[in-house]
Coordinates of C-alpha atoms and ligand atoms in Angstrom, one line a residue:
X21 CA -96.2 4.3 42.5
X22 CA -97.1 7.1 39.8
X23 CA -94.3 9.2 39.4
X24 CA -93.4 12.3 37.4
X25 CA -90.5 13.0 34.7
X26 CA -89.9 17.1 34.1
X27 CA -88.0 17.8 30.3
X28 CA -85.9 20.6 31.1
X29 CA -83.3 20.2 28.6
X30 CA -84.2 23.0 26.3
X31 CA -82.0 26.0 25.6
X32 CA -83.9 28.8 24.9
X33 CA -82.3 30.8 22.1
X34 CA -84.8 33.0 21.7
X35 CA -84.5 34.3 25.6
X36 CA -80.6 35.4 24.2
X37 CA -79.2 34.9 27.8
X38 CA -77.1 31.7 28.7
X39 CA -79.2 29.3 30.8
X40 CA -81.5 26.2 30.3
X41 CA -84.7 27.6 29.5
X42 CA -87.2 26.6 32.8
X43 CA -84.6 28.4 35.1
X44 CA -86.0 31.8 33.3
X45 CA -88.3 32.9 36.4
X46 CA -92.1 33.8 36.9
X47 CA -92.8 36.1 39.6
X48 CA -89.0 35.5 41.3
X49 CA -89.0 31.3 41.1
X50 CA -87.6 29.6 38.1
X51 CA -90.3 28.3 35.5
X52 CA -88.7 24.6 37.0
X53 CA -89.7 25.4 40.7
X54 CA -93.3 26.2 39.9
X55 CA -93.7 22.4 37.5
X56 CA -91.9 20.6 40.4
X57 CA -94.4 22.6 43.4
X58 CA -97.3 21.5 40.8
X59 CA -96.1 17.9 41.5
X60 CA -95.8 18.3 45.1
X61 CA -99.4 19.3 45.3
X62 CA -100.2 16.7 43.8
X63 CA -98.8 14.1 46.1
X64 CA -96.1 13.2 43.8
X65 CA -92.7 12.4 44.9
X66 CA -91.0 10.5 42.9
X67 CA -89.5 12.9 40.5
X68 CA -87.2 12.9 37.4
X69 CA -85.7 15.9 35.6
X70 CA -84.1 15.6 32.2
X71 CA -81.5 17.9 32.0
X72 CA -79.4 18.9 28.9
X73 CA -78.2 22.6 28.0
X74 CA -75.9 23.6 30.9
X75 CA -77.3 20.7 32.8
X76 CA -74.8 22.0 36.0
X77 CA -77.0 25.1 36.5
X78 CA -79.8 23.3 37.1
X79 CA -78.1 20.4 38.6
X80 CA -76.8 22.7 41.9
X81 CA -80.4 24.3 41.8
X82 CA -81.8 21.3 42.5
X83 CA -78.8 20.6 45.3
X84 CA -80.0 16.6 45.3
X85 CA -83.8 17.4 46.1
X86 CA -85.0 15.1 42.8
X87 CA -82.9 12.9 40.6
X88 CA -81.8 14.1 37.6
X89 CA -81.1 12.6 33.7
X90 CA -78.5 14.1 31.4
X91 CA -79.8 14.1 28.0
X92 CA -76.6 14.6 26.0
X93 CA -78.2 15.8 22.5
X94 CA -80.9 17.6 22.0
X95 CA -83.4 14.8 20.4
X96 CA -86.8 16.3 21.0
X97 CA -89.3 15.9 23.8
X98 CA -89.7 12.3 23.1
X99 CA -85.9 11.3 23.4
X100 CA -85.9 13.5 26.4
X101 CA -88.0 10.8 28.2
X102 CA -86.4 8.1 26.6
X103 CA -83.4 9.2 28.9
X104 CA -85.3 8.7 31.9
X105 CA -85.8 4.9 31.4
X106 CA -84.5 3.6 34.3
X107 CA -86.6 5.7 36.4
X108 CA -89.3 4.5 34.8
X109 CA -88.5 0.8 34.9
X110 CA -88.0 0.9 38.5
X111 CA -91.5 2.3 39.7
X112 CA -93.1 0.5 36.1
X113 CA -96.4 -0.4 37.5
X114 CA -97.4 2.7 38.3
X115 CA -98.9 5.8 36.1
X116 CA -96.1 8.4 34.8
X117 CA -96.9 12.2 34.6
X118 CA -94.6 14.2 31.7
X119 CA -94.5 17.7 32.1
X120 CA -92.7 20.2 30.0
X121 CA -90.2 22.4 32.3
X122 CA -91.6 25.6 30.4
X123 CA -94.7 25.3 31.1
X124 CA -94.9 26.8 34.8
X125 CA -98.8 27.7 35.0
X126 CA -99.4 23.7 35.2
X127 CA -101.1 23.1 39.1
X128 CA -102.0 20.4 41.0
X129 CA -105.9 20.7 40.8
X130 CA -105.3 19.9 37.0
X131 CA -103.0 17.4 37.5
X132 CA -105.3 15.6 39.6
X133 CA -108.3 16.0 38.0
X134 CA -106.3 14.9 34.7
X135 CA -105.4 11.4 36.7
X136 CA -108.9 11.0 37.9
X137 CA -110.0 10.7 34.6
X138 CA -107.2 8.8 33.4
X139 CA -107.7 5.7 35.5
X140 CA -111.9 6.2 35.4
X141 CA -111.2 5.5 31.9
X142 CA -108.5 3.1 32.3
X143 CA -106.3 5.3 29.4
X144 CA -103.0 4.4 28.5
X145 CA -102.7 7.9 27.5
X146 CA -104.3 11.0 29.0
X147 CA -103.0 14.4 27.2
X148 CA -104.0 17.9 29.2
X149 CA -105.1 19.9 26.8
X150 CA -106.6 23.8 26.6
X151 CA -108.6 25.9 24.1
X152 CA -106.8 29.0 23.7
X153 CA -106.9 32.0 21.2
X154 CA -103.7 32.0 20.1
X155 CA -102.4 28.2 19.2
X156 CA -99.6 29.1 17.3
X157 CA -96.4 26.7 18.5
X158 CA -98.3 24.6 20.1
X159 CA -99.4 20.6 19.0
X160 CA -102.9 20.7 18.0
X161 CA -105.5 18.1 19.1
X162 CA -106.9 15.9 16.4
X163 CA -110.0 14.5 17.6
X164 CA -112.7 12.1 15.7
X165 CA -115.9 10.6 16.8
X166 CA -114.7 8.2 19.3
X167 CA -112.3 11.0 20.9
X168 CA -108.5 12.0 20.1
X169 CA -106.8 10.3 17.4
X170 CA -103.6 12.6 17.2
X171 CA -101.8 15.4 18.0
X172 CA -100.0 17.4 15.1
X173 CA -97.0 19.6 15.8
X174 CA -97.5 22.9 13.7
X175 CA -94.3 22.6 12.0
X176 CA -96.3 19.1 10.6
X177 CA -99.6 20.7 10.5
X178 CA -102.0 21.4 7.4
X179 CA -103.1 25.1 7.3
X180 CA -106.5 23.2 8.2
X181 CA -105.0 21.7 11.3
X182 CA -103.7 25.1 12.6
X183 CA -107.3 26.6 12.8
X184 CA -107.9 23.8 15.4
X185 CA -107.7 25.9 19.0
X186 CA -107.4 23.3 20.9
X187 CA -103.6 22.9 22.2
X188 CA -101.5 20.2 24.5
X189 CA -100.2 21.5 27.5
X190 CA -97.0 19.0 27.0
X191 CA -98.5 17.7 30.3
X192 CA -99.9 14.0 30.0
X193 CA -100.5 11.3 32.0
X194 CA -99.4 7.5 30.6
X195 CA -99.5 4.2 31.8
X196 CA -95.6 3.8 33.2
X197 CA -95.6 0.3 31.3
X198 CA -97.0 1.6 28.2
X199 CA -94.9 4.5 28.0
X200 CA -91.6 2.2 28.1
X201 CA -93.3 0.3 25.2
X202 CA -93.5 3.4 23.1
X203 CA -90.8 5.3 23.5
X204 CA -89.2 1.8 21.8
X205 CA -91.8 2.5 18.4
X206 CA -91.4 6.3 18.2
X207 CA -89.2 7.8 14.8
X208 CA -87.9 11.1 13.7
X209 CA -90.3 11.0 10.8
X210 CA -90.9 14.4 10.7
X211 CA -90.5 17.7 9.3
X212 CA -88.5 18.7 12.6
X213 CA -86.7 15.1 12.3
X214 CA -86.9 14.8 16.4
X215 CA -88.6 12.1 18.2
X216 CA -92.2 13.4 19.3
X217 CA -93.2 12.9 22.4
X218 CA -96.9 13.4 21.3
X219 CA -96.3 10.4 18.6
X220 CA -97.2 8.3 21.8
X221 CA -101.2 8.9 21.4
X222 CA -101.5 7.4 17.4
X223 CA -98.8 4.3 18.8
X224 CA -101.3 3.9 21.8
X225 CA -104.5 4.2 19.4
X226 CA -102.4 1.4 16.7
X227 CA -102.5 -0.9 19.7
X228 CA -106.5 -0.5 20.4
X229 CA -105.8 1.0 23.5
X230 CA -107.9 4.3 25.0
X231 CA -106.6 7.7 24.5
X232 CA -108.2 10.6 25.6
X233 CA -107.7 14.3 26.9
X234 CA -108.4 16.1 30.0
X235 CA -109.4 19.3 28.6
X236 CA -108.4 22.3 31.5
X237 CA -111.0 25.1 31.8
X238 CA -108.2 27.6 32.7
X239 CA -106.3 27.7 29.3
X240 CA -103.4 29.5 31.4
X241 CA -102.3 25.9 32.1
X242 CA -100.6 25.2 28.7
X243 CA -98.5 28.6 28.7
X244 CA -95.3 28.1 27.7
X245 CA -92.4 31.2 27.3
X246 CA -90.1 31.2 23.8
X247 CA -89.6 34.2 24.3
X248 CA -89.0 37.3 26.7
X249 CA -92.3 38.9 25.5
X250 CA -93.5 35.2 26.4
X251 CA -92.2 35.6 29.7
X252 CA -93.9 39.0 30.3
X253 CA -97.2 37.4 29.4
X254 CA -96.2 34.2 31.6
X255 CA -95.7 36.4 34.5
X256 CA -98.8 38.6 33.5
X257 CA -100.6 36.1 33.6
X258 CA -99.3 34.1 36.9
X259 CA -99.4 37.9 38.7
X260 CA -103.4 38.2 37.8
X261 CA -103.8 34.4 38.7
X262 CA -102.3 35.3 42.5
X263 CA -104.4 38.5 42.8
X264 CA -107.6 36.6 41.8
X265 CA -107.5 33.8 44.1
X266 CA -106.8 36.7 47.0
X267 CA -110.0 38.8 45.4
X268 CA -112.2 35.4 45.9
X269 CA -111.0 35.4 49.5
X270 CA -112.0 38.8 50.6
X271 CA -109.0 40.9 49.9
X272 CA -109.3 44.4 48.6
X273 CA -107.3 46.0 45.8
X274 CA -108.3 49.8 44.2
X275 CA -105.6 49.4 41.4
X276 CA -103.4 46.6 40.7
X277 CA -100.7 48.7 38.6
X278 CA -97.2 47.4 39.8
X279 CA -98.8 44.7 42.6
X280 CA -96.6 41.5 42.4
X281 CA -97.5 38.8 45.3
X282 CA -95.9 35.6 45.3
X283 CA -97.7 32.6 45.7
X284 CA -96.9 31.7 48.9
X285 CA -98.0 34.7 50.4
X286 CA -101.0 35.0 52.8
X287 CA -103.3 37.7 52.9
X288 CA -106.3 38.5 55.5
X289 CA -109.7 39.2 54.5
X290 CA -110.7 43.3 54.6
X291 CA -107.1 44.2 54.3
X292 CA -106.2 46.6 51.6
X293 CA -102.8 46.5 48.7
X294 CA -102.1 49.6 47.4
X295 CA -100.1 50.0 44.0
X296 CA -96.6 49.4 43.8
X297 CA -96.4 46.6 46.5
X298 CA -94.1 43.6 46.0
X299 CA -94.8 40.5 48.9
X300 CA -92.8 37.9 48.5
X301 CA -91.5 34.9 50.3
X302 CA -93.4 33.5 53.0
X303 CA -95.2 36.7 54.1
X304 CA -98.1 36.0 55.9
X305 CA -100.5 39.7 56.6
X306 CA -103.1 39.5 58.8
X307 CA -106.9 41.3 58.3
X308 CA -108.0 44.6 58.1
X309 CA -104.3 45.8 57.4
X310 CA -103.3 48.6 54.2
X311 CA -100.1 47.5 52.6
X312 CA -98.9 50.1 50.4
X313 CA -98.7 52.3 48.3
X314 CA -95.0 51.1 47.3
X315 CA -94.1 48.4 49.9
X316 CA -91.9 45.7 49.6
X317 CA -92.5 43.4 51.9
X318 CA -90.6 40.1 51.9
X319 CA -90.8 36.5 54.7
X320 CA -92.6 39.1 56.8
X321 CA -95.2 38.1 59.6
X322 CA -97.4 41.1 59.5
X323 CA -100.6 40.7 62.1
X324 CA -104.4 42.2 62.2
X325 CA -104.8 46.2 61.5
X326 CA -101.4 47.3 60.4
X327 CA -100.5 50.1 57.9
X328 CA -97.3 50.4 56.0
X329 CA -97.0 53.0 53.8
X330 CA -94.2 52.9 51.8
X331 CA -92.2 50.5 53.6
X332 CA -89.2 48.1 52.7
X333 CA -89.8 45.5 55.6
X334 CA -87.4 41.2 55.0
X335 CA -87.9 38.6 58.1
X336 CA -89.3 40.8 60.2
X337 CA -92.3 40.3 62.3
X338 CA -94.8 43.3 62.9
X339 CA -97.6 42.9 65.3
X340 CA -100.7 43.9 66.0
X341 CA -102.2 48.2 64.9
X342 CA -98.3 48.9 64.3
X343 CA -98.2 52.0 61.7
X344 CA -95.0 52.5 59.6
X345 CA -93.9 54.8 56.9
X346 CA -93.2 56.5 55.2
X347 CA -89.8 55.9 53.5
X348 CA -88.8 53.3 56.4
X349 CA -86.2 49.9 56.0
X350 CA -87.0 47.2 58.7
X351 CA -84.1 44.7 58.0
X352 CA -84.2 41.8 59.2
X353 CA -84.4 39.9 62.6
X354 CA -86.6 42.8 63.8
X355 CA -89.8 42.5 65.6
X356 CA -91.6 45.3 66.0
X357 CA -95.0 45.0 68.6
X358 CA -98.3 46.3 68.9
X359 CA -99.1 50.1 68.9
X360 CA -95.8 51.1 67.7
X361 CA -95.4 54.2 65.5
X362 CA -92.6 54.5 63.0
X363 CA -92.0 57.8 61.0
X364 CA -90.3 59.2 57.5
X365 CA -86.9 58.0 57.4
X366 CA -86.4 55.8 59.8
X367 CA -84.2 52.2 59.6
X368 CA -84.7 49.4 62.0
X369 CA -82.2 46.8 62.2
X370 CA -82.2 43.2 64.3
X371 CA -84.0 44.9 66.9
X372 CA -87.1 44.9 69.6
X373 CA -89.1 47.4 69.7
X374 CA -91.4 47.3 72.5
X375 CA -95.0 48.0 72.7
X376 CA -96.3 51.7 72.2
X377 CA -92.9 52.8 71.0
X378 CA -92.4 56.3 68.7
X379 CA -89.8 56.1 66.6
X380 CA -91.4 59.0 64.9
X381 CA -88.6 60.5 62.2
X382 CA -84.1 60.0 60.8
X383 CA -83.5 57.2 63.1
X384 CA -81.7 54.2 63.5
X385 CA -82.0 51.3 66.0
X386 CA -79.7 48.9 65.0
X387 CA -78.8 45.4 67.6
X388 CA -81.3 47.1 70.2
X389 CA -83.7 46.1 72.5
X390 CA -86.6 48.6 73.0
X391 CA -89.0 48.9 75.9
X392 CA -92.4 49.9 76.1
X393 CA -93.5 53.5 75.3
X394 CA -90.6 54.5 74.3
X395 CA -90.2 58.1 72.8
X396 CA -87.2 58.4 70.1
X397 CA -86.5 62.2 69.6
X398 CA -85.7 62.9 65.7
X399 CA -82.2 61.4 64.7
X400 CA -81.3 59.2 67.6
X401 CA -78.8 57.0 66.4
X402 CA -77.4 53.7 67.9
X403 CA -74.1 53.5 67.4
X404 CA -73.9 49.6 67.6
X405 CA -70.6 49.2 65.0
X406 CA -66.8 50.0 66.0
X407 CA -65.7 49.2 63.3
X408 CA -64.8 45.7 63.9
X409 CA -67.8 44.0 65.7
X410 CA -71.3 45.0 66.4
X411 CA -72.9 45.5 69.8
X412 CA -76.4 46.3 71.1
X413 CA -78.1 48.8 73.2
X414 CA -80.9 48.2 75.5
X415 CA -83.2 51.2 76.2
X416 CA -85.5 50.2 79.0
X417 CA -89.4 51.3 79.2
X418 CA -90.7 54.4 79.2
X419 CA -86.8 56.4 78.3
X420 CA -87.4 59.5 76.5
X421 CA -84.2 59.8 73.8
X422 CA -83.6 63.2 73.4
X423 CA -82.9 64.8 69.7
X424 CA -79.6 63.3 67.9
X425 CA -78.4 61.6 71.3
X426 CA -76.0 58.4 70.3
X427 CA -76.1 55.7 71.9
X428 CA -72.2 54.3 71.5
X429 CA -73.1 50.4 72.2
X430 CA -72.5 48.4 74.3
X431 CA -75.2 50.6 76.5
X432 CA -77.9 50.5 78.4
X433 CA -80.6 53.2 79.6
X434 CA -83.0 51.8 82.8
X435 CA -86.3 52.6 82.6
X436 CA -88.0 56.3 82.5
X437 CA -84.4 57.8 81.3
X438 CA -84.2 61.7 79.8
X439 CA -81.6 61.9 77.7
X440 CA -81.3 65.5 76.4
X441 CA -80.8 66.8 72.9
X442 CA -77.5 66.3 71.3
X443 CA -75.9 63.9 73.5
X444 CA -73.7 61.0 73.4
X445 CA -74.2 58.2 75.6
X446 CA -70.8 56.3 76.5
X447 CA -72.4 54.5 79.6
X448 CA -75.2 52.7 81.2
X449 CA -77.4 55.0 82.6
X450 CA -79.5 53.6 85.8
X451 CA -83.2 54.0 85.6
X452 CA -85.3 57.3 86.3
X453 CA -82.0 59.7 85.7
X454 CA -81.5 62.4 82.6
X455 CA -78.3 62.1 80.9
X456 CA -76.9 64.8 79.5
X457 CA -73.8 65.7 77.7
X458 CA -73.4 69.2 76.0
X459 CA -71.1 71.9 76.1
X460 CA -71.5 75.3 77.5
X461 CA -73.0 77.8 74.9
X462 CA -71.0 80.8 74.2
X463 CA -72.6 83.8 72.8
X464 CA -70.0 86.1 70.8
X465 CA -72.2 89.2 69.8
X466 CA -71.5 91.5 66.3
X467 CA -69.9 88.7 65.2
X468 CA -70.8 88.1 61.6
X469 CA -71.3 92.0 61.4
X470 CA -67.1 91.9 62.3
X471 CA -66.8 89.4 59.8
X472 CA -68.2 91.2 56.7
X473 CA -66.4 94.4 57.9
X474 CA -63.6 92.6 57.2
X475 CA -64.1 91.4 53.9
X476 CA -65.2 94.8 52.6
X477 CA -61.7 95.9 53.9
X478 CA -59.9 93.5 51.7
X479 CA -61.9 94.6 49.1
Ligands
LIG508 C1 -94.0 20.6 22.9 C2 -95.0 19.6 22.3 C3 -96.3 20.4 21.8 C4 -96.9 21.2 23.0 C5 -95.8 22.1 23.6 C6 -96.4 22.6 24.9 C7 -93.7 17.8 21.3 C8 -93.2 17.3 20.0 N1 -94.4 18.9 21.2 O1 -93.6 21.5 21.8 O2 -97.2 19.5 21.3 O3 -98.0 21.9 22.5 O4 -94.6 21.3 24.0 O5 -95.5 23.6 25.4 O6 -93.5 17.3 22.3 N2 -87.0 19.3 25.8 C9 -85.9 18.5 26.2 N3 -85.2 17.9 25.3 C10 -85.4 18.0 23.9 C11 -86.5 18.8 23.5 C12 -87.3 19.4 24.5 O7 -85.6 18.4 27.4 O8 -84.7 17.3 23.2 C13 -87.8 20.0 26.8 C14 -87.7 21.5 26.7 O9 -86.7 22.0 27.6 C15 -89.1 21.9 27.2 C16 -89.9 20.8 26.8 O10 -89.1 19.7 26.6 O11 -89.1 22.1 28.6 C17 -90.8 21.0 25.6 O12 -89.8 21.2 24.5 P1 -90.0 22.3 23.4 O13 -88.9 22.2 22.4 O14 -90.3 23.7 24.0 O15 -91.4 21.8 22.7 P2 -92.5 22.6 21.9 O16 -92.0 22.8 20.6 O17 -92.9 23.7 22.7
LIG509 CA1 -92.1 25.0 24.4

């Protein structure tokens, strides 16, 4: 069965922060994350990753999901594999994908197409490879008239060699047999005195067998981060990537400044991102929908036609024409249905709110259920915390919540309740009645005229 080993072992130094290099993130997921989701696409299971410098943090990342190799020293890419032997003996008749753990732009589509051609060509070695602008750091691609005959690190190279634009990824396909052969033959000959894992092609070549390269048209593939300004154009680049593929499919964006979408998101055609809008997660937004300006939007099922405007909205699910914003926090375990209108300054918390429901401005339903056509007076709060546990309210269809009433939970209004301004509800209230709780008000005339009389006295 083909198989895939991930080198993860590097530190990093130049990142100056204290964790194996491929758990530095793109868009929120660890560089590691997005080589391992590339394998998944591409139907591949079996998966080894070579850990080395603080080998723990990624070791309770990965929480037993793949198998992992310690590679005590740091070796080079070559020994890296080398440590993954016995997981390569044990599925040996098979084809073996090596993938560098800093290299997150790396997808499935390439990996596959990069196999394709590997056994069409029956290649012991098949390198992914990219012409790119700037090929400084990376191995270049030696090729002569029959095809590739080398790659040369740049540390090795001639100042000829480095004109060559044509990089490897650190990605390759090998034959899993072949592979075990040459990780026997390779040396530190070199000017880094490491074994090279790219020392593998001219070992192949020595033994007359084919090499070749699977030459990506989307150079992205063979970014790798050093760096932190690496890491800016990593996630630069993987943030225009995202925004692309939801241009092709009919979504519409005026200005991308400060739009960040993770890749798992879903996005309707005809619906509109404003600037400033995060989506994360597993958010899924239906069509016709504007999202934004300055959303952030996270494991969210938003449906067709809804408008946020700047909304904070985490496992929540939103239905159908709903309009929210601005300045509003649904937290999660909400679910807020169609028709609803949320104002300025209003939190939701882990509650329903039912269909055609205002909540129009300072309010907070928190542990609530919420009937239909509900109208919230400005600053309703429900009290649903004493301090010690939480309880909810249930506000039947059709209640109209005065100004600043309280509901104290545990409580509950029937349907087609008044409650008038300013008062606190302490219990249920049965359906069609007005609660009301409010102190007579006394009118004492003259009096701040008395007052300042009296200070002029003192005087
Ligand atoms: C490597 C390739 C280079 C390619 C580039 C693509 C070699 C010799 N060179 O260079 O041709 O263009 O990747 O990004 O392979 N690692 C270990 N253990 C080690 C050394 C490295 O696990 O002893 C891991 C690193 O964590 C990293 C990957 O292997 O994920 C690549 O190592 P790195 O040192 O970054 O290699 P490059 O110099 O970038
Ligand atoms: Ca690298």
């Amino acid at each position: 069965m083909d198989n895939a080993v991930i080198l993860a072992g590097g530190q990093g130094k130049r990142m100056k922060a204290d964790i194996p290099k491929p758990m530095f993130k793109v868009l929120g997921e660890p560089m590691l994350e997005w080589v391992i989701k590339a394998c998944e696409g591409a139907q591949l299971s079996e998966m080894c990753v070579v850990t080395g410098y603080k080998a723990e943090i990624i070791d309770e990342y990965l929480n037993g999901r793949y198998k992992t190799v310690l590679q005590s020293e740091r070796l080079g890419t070559g020994h890296a594999v080398m440590q993954a032997k016995e997981f390569l003996k044990a599925n040996a008749e098979g084809n073996t994908l090596v993938l560098c753990g800093d290299a997150p732009l790396i997808d499935s589509e390439t990996i596959l197409n990069a196999l394709e051609l590997h056994k069409k060509e029956n290649n012991s070695v098949t390198v992914i490879t990219a012409c790119i602008d700037q090929p400084a750091g990376y191995g270049r691609i030696i090729r002569n008239d029959k095809g590739v005959s080398a790659i040369v690190e740049e540390k090795d190279a001639t100042n000829e060699q480095r004109l060559i634009r044509e990089v490897n990824s650190g990605t390759y396909w090998f034959r899993t047999a072949d592979l075990l052969e040459y990780l026997e033959e390779l040396t530190t000959d070199n000017v880094q005195g490491e074994y090279y894992l790219t020392d593998t092609v001219a070992i192949a070549l020595g033994k007359g067998r084919n090499v070749n390269a699977y030459t990506s048209p989307n150079p992205d593939v063979v970014l790798g981060a050093n760096d932190r300004k690496g890491l800016l154009a990593l996630n630069t680049a993987a943030r225009m990537m995202i925004i692309d593929k939801h241009l092709e499919n009919g979504v519409e964006f005026t200005c991308t400044d400060g739009v960040v979408i993770g890749r798992d998101v879903k996005i309707g055609e005809g619906t509109e991102i404003l600037p400033g809008t995060h989506l994360t997660g597993n958010t899924v937004i239906g069509s016709g929908c504007s999202i934004g300006p300055n959303c952030i939007i996270e494991d969210c099922v938003i449906e067709d036609e809804v408008k946020l405007n700047y909304v904070q909205a985490f496992k929540s699910q939103i239905d159908k024409g709903v309009k929210i914003g601005p300045w509003v926090h649904i937290r999660p375990g909400s679910h807020i249905k169609s028709g609803v209108k949320i104002g300025d300054f209003v939190e939701i918390k882990n509650s329903t709110i039912g269909e055609g429901t205002a909540v129009a401005h300072l309010t907070y339903v928190g542990d609530s259920d919420v009937g239909k056509k509900v109208n919230f007076g400005c600053g309703t709060v429900t009290v649903n915390y004493d301090g010690i546990i939480k309880s909810r309210c249930v506000i039947g269809d059709n209640c109209f919540i005065g100004c600043n009433t309280n509901l104290i939970a545990p409580v509950k209004l029937g349907k087609a309740v008044y409650t008038a301004a300013g008062t606190t509800i302490t219990k249920d209230v049965p359906d069609y009645a007005l609660a009301i709780d409010r102190g007579t008000v006394q009118i004492k005339e003259g009096y701040s005229l008395r007052k300042l009389k009296k200070r002029l006295e003192k005087a």
